[in-house]
XYZ file of C-alpha atoms in Angstrom:
368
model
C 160.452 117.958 63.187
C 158.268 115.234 64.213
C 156.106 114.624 61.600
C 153.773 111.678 63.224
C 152.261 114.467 65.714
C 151.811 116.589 62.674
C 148.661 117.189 60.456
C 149.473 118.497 56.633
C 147.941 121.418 55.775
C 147.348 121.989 51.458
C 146.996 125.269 50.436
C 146.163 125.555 46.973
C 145.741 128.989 45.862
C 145.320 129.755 41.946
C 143.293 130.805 39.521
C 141.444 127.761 37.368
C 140.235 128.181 34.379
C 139.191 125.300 31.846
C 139.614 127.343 28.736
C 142.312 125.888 25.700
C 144.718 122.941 26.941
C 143.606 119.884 28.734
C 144.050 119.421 32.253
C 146.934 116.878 33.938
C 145.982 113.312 34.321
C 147.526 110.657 36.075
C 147.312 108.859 32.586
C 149.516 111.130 31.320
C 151.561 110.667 34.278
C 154.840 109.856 31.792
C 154.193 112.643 29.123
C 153.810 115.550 31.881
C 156.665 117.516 31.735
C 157.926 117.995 35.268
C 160.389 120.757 36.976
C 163.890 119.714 36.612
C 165.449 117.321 38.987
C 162.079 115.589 39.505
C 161.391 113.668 36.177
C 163.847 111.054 37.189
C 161.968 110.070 40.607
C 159.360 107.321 40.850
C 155.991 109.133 41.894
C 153.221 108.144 42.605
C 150.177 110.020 41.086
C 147.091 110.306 42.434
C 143.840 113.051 41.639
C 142.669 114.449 44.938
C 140.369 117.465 44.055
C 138.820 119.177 41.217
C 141.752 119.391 38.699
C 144.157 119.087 41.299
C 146.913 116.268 40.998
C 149.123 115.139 43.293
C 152.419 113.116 42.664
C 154.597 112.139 45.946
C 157.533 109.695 46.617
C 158.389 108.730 49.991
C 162.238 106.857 50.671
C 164.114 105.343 52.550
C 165.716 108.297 54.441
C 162.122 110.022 55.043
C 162.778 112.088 52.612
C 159.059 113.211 50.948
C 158.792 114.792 47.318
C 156.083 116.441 46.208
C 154.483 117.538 43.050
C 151.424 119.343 42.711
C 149.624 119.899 39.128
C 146.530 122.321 38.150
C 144.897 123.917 35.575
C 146.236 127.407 36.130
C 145.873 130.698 35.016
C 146.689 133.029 37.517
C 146.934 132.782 41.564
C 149.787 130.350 43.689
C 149.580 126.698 45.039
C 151.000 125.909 48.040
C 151.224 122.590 50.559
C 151.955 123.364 54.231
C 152.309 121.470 57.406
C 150.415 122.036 61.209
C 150.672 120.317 63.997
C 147.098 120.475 65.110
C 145.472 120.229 61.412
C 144.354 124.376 61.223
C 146.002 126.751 59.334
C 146.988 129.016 61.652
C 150.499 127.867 62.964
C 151.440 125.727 59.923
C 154.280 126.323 57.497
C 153.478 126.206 53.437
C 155.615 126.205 50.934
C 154.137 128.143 48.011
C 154.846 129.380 44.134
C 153.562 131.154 41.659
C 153.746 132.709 38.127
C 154.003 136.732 38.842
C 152.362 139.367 36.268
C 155.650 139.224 34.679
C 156.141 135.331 34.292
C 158.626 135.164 36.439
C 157.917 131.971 38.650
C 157.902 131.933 42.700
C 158.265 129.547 45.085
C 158.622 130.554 48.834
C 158.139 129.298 52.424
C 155.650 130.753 54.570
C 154.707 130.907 58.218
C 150.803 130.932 58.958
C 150.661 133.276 62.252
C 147.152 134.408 61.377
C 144.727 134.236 58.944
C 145.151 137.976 57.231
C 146.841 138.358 54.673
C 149.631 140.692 57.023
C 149.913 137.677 59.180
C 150.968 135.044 56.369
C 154.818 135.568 56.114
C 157.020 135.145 53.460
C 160.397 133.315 54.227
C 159.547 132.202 57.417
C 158.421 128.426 58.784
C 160.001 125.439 59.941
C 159.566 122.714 57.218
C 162.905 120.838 56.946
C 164.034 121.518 53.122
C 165.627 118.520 51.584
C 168.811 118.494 49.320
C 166.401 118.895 46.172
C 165.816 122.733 45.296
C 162.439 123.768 45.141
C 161.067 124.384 41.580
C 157.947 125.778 39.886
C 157.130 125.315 35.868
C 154.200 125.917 33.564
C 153.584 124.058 31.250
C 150.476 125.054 28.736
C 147.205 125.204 30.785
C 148.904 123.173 33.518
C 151.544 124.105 36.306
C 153.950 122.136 38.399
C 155.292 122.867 41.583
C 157.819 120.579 43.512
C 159.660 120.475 46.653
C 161.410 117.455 48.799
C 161.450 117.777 52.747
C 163.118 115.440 54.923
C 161.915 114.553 58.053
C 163.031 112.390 61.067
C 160.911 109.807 61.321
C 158.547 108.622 58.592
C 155.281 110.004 57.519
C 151.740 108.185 57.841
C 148.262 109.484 57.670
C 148.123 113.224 57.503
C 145.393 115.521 57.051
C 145.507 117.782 54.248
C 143.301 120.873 52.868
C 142.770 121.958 49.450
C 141.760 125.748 48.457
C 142.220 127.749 46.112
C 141.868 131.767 44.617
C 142.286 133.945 41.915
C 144.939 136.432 43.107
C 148.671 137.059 41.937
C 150.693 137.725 44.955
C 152.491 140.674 45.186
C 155.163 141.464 47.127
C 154.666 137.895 48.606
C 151.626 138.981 49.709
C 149.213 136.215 49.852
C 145.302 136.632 49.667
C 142.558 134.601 50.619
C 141.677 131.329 49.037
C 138.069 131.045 47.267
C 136.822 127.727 48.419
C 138.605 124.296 50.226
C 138.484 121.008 51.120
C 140.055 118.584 53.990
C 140.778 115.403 53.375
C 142.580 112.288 55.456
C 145.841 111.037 53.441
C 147.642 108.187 53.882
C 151.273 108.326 52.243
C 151.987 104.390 53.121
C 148.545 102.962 51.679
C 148.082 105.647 49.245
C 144.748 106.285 50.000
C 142.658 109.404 51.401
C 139.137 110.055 52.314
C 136.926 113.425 52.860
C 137.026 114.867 56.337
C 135.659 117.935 57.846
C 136.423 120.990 60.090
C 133.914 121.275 63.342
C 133.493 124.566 62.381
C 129.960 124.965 63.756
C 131.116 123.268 67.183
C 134.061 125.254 67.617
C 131.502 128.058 67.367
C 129.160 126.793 69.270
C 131.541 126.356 72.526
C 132.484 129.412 72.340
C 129.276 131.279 72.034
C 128.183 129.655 75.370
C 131.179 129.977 77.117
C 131.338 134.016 75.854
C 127.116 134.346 76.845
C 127.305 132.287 79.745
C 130.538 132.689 81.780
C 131.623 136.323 80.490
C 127.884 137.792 80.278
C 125.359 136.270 82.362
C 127.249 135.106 85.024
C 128.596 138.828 85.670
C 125.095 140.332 85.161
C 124.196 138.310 88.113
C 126.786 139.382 90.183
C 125.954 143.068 89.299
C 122.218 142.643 91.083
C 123.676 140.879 93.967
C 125.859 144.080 94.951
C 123.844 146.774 93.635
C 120.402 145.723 94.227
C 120.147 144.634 97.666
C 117.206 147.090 98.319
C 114.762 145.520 96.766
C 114.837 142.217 99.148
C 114.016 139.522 98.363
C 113.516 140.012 94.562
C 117.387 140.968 93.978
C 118.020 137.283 95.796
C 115.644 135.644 93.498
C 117.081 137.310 90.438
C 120.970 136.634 91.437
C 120.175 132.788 92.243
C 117.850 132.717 88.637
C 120.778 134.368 86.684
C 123.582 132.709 87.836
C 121.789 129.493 87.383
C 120.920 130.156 83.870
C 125.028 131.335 83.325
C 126.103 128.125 84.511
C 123.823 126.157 83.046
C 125.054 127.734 79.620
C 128.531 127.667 80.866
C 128.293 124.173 81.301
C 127.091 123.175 78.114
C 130.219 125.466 76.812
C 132.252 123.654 78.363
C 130.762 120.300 77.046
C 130.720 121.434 73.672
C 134.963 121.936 74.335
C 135.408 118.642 75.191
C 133.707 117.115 72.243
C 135.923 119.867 70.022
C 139.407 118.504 71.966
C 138.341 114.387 71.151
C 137.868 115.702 67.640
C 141.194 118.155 67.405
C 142.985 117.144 70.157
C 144.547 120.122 69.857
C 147.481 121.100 72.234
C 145.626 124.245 74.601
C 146.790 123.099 77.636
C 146.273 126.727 79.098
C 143.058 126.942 77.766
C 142.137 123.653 79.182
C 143.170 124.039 82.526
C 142.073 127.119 83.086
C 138.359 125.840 82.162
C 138.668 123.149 83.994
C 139.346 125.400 86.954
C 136.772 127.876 86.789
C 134.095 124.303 86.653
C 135.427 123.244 89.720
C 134.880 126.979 91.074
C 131.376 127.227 89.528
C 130.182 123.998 91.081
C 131.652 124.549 94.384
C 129.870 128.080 94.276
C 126.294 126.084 93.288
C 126.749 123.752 95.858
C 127.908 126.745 98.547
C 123.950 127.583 97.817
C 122.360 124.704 99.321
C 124.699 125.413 102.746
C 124.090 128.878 102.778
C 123.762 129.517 107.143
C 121.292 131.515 108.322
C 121.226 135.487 108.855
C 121.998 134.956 112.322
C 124.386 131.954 112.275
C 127.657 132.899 113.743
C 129.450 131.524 110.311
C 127.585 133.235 107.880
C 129.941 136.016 107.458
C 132.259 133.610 106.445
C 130.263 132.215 103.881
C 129.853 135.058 102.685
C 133.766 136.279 102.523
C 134.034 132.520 100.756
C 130.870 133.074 98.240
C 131.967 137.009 97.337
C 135.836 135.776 96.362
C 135.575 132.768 95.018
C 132.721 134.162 93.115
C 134.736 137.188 91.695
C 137.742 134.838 91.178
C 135.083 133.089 88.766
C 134.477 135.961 86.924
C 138.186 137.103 86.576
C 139.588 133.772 85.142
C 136.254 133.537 83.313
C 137.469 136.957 81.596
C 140.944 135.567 81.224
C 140.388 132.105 79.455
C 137.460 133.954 77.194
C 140.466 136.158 75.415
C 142.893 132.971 75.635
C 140.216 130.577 73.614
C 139.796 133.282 71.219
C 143.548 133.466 70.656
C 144.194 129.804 70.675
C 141.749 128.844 68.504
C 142.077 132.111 65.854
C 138.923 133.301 65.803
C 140.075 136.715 64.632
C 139.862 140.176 66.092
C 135.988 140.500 65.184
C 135.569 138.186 68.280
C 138.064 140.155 70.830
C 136.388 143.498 69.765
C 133.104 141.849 70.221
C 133.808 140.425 73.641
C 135.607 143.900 74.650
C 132.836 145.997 73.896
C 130.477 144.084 75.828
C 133.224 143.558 78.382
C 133.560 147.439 78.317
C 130.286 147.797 79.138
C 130.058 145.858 81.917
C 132.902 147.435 83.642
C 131.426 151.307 82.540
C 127.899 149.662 84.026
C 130.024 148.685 87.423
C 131.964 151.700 88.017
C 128.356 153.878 87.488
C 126.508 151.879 90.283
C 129.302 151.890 92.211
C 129.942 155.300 92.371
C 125.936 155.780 92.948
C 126.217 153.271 95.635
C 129.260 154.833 97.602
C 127.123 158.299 97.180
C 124.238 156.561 98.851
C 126.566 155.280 101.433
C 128.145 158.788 102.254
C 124.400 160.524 102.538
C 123.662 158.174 105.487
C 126.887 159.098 107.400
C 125.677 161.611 110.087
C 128.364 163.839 111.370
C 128.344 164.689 115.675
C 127.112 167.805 116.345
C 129.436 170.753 117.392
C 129.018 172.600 120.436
């Protein structure tokens, strides 16, 4: 695994409590009683969060150990690894006391962020010749684990949570509160960071509104309400201009998210990219729109009605792949379906109207 592309993901899950004991201290670094096999290693100890400590030793031969220490009364703690700093897609490896003392530790693949998508024996964290161990002792537990990796590590970003819930059956629940931080293993120093959670949102709230509502609203008056000319021109150039606009600002607000993720969605990215191109060319097409009578005006139009639905198809396509690249759950495919549902039940109705219409005006020859 290549660990300098990757971002480190800490999950701490557990309950805290402060009552009886005294928390772990890097002051009492040489009194703490570690899991066996790890007392002998050099660590360095440093307090990252809350009550949280955190003891590492990097070698030689890349190989990283890892102690983490908490007040604990119930819940699990667990330290994971992504490649694009989210949670989703990352490998953990996690432990816990069970209800009946018995202590876990366990590798598990992120695939989603329910609890039926965190999965128990799966990942792909490359497991060192040190067995993974997990020990309480008093108010404070331990949990250690070595991973060797093939080239060494440097800065990292990592995220802290925890919860209050015992897994059972290795099933893991979700954590209480977090926090991200930037660590650096060589200088042994981190600082806060953040999530653009609110951006993320943002880009794709206007690409949803603009490109995969507006935009096909417009389209819907151009084909349906031709009657009432000129208004329905009016209202198709209005609309569409007002998608765009919004579309474009989506797609602004995605470019600041990728300088600040950099996140590998090369699908997602060139499929955006794409339907720009389309949606300027289509803008522009306005301003050389021919004439009624202009001999080339039916092929401006053959040009404006594909290209335009072409718009509106990959529009529909990289919608559903940004939601599934960047995990936004199935609240925001149902969302996007339903209104996607209606647009299509909305299309098929005027359609169906329209072909009616059509098939009144068709006068059949008289028979003789």
């Amino acid at each position: 695994m290549e660990i300098a592309s990757l971002s480190v993901l800490v999950i701490l899950l557990g309950g805290i409590s402060l009552v009886g004991g005294q928390a772990d201290n890097c002051e009492a670094n040489r009194n703490a009683v570690l899991p066996v096999g790890y007392s002998n290693i050099t660590l360095v100890c440093l307090p990252i969060w809350n009550n949280l400590i955190l003891r590492y030793s990097l070698n030689e031969d890349n190989v990283l150990t890892i102690v983490l220490s908490m007040l604990y009364t119930s819940g699990w703690v667990g330290m994971g690894f992504s490649k694009d700093g989210m949670m989703v897609g990352s490998s953990a490896m996690v432990g816990w006391i069970g209800n009946t003392g018995r202590p876990h530790i366990k590798q598990f693949y992120l695939r989603g962020q329910s609890s039926s998508q965190v999965l128990a024996d799966q990942g792909q964290l490359p497991a060192a010749g040190g067995s993974p161990a997990i020990v309480q002792n008093g108010p404070n537990i331990y949990i250690a684990f070595q991973l060797k990796f093939l080239s060494r590590i440097t800065q990292q970003k990592l995220l802290f949570a925890f919860g209050t819930a015992t897994p059972v059956n290795d099933r893991l629940t979700k954590h209480q509160d977090k926090i991200s931080v930037s660590f650096d293993f060589s200088s042994r120093t981190f600082s806060a960071s953040s999530y653009p959670y609110q951006l993320k949102r943002t880009h794709g709230i206007l690409n949803i509104i603009g490109w995969g509502v507006i935009l096909p609203i417009g389209a819907i008056v151009a084909r349906y309400f031709r009657t009432s000319d000129p208004l329905w021109f009016y209202l198709h150039s209005a609309i569409q201009f007002i998608g765009f606009i919004l579309g474009l600002a989506g797609v602004v607000a995605g470019v600041a998210l990728y300088h600040k993720l950099h996140a590998s969605v090369s699908s997602h990215r060139a499929l955006g990219i794409l339907i720009l191109v389309l949606g300027i060319l289509q803008v522009l097409a306005l301003f050389l729109r021919p004439e009624k009578d202009y001999k080339l005006r039916k092929y401006w139009n053959w040009y404006h009605w594909w290209v335009g639905r072409l718009v509106l198809f990959l529009a529909v396509v990289n919608i559903f792949v940004g939601i599934h690249v960047g995990s936004a759950g199935d609240s925001w495919k149902i969302g996007y379906g339903f209104n996607l549902g209606l647009l299509l039940l909305a299309t098929i109705i005027l359609e169906f109207l329209l072909w009616t219409k059509w098939s009144k005006k068709t006068v059949n020859a008289p028979t003789f």
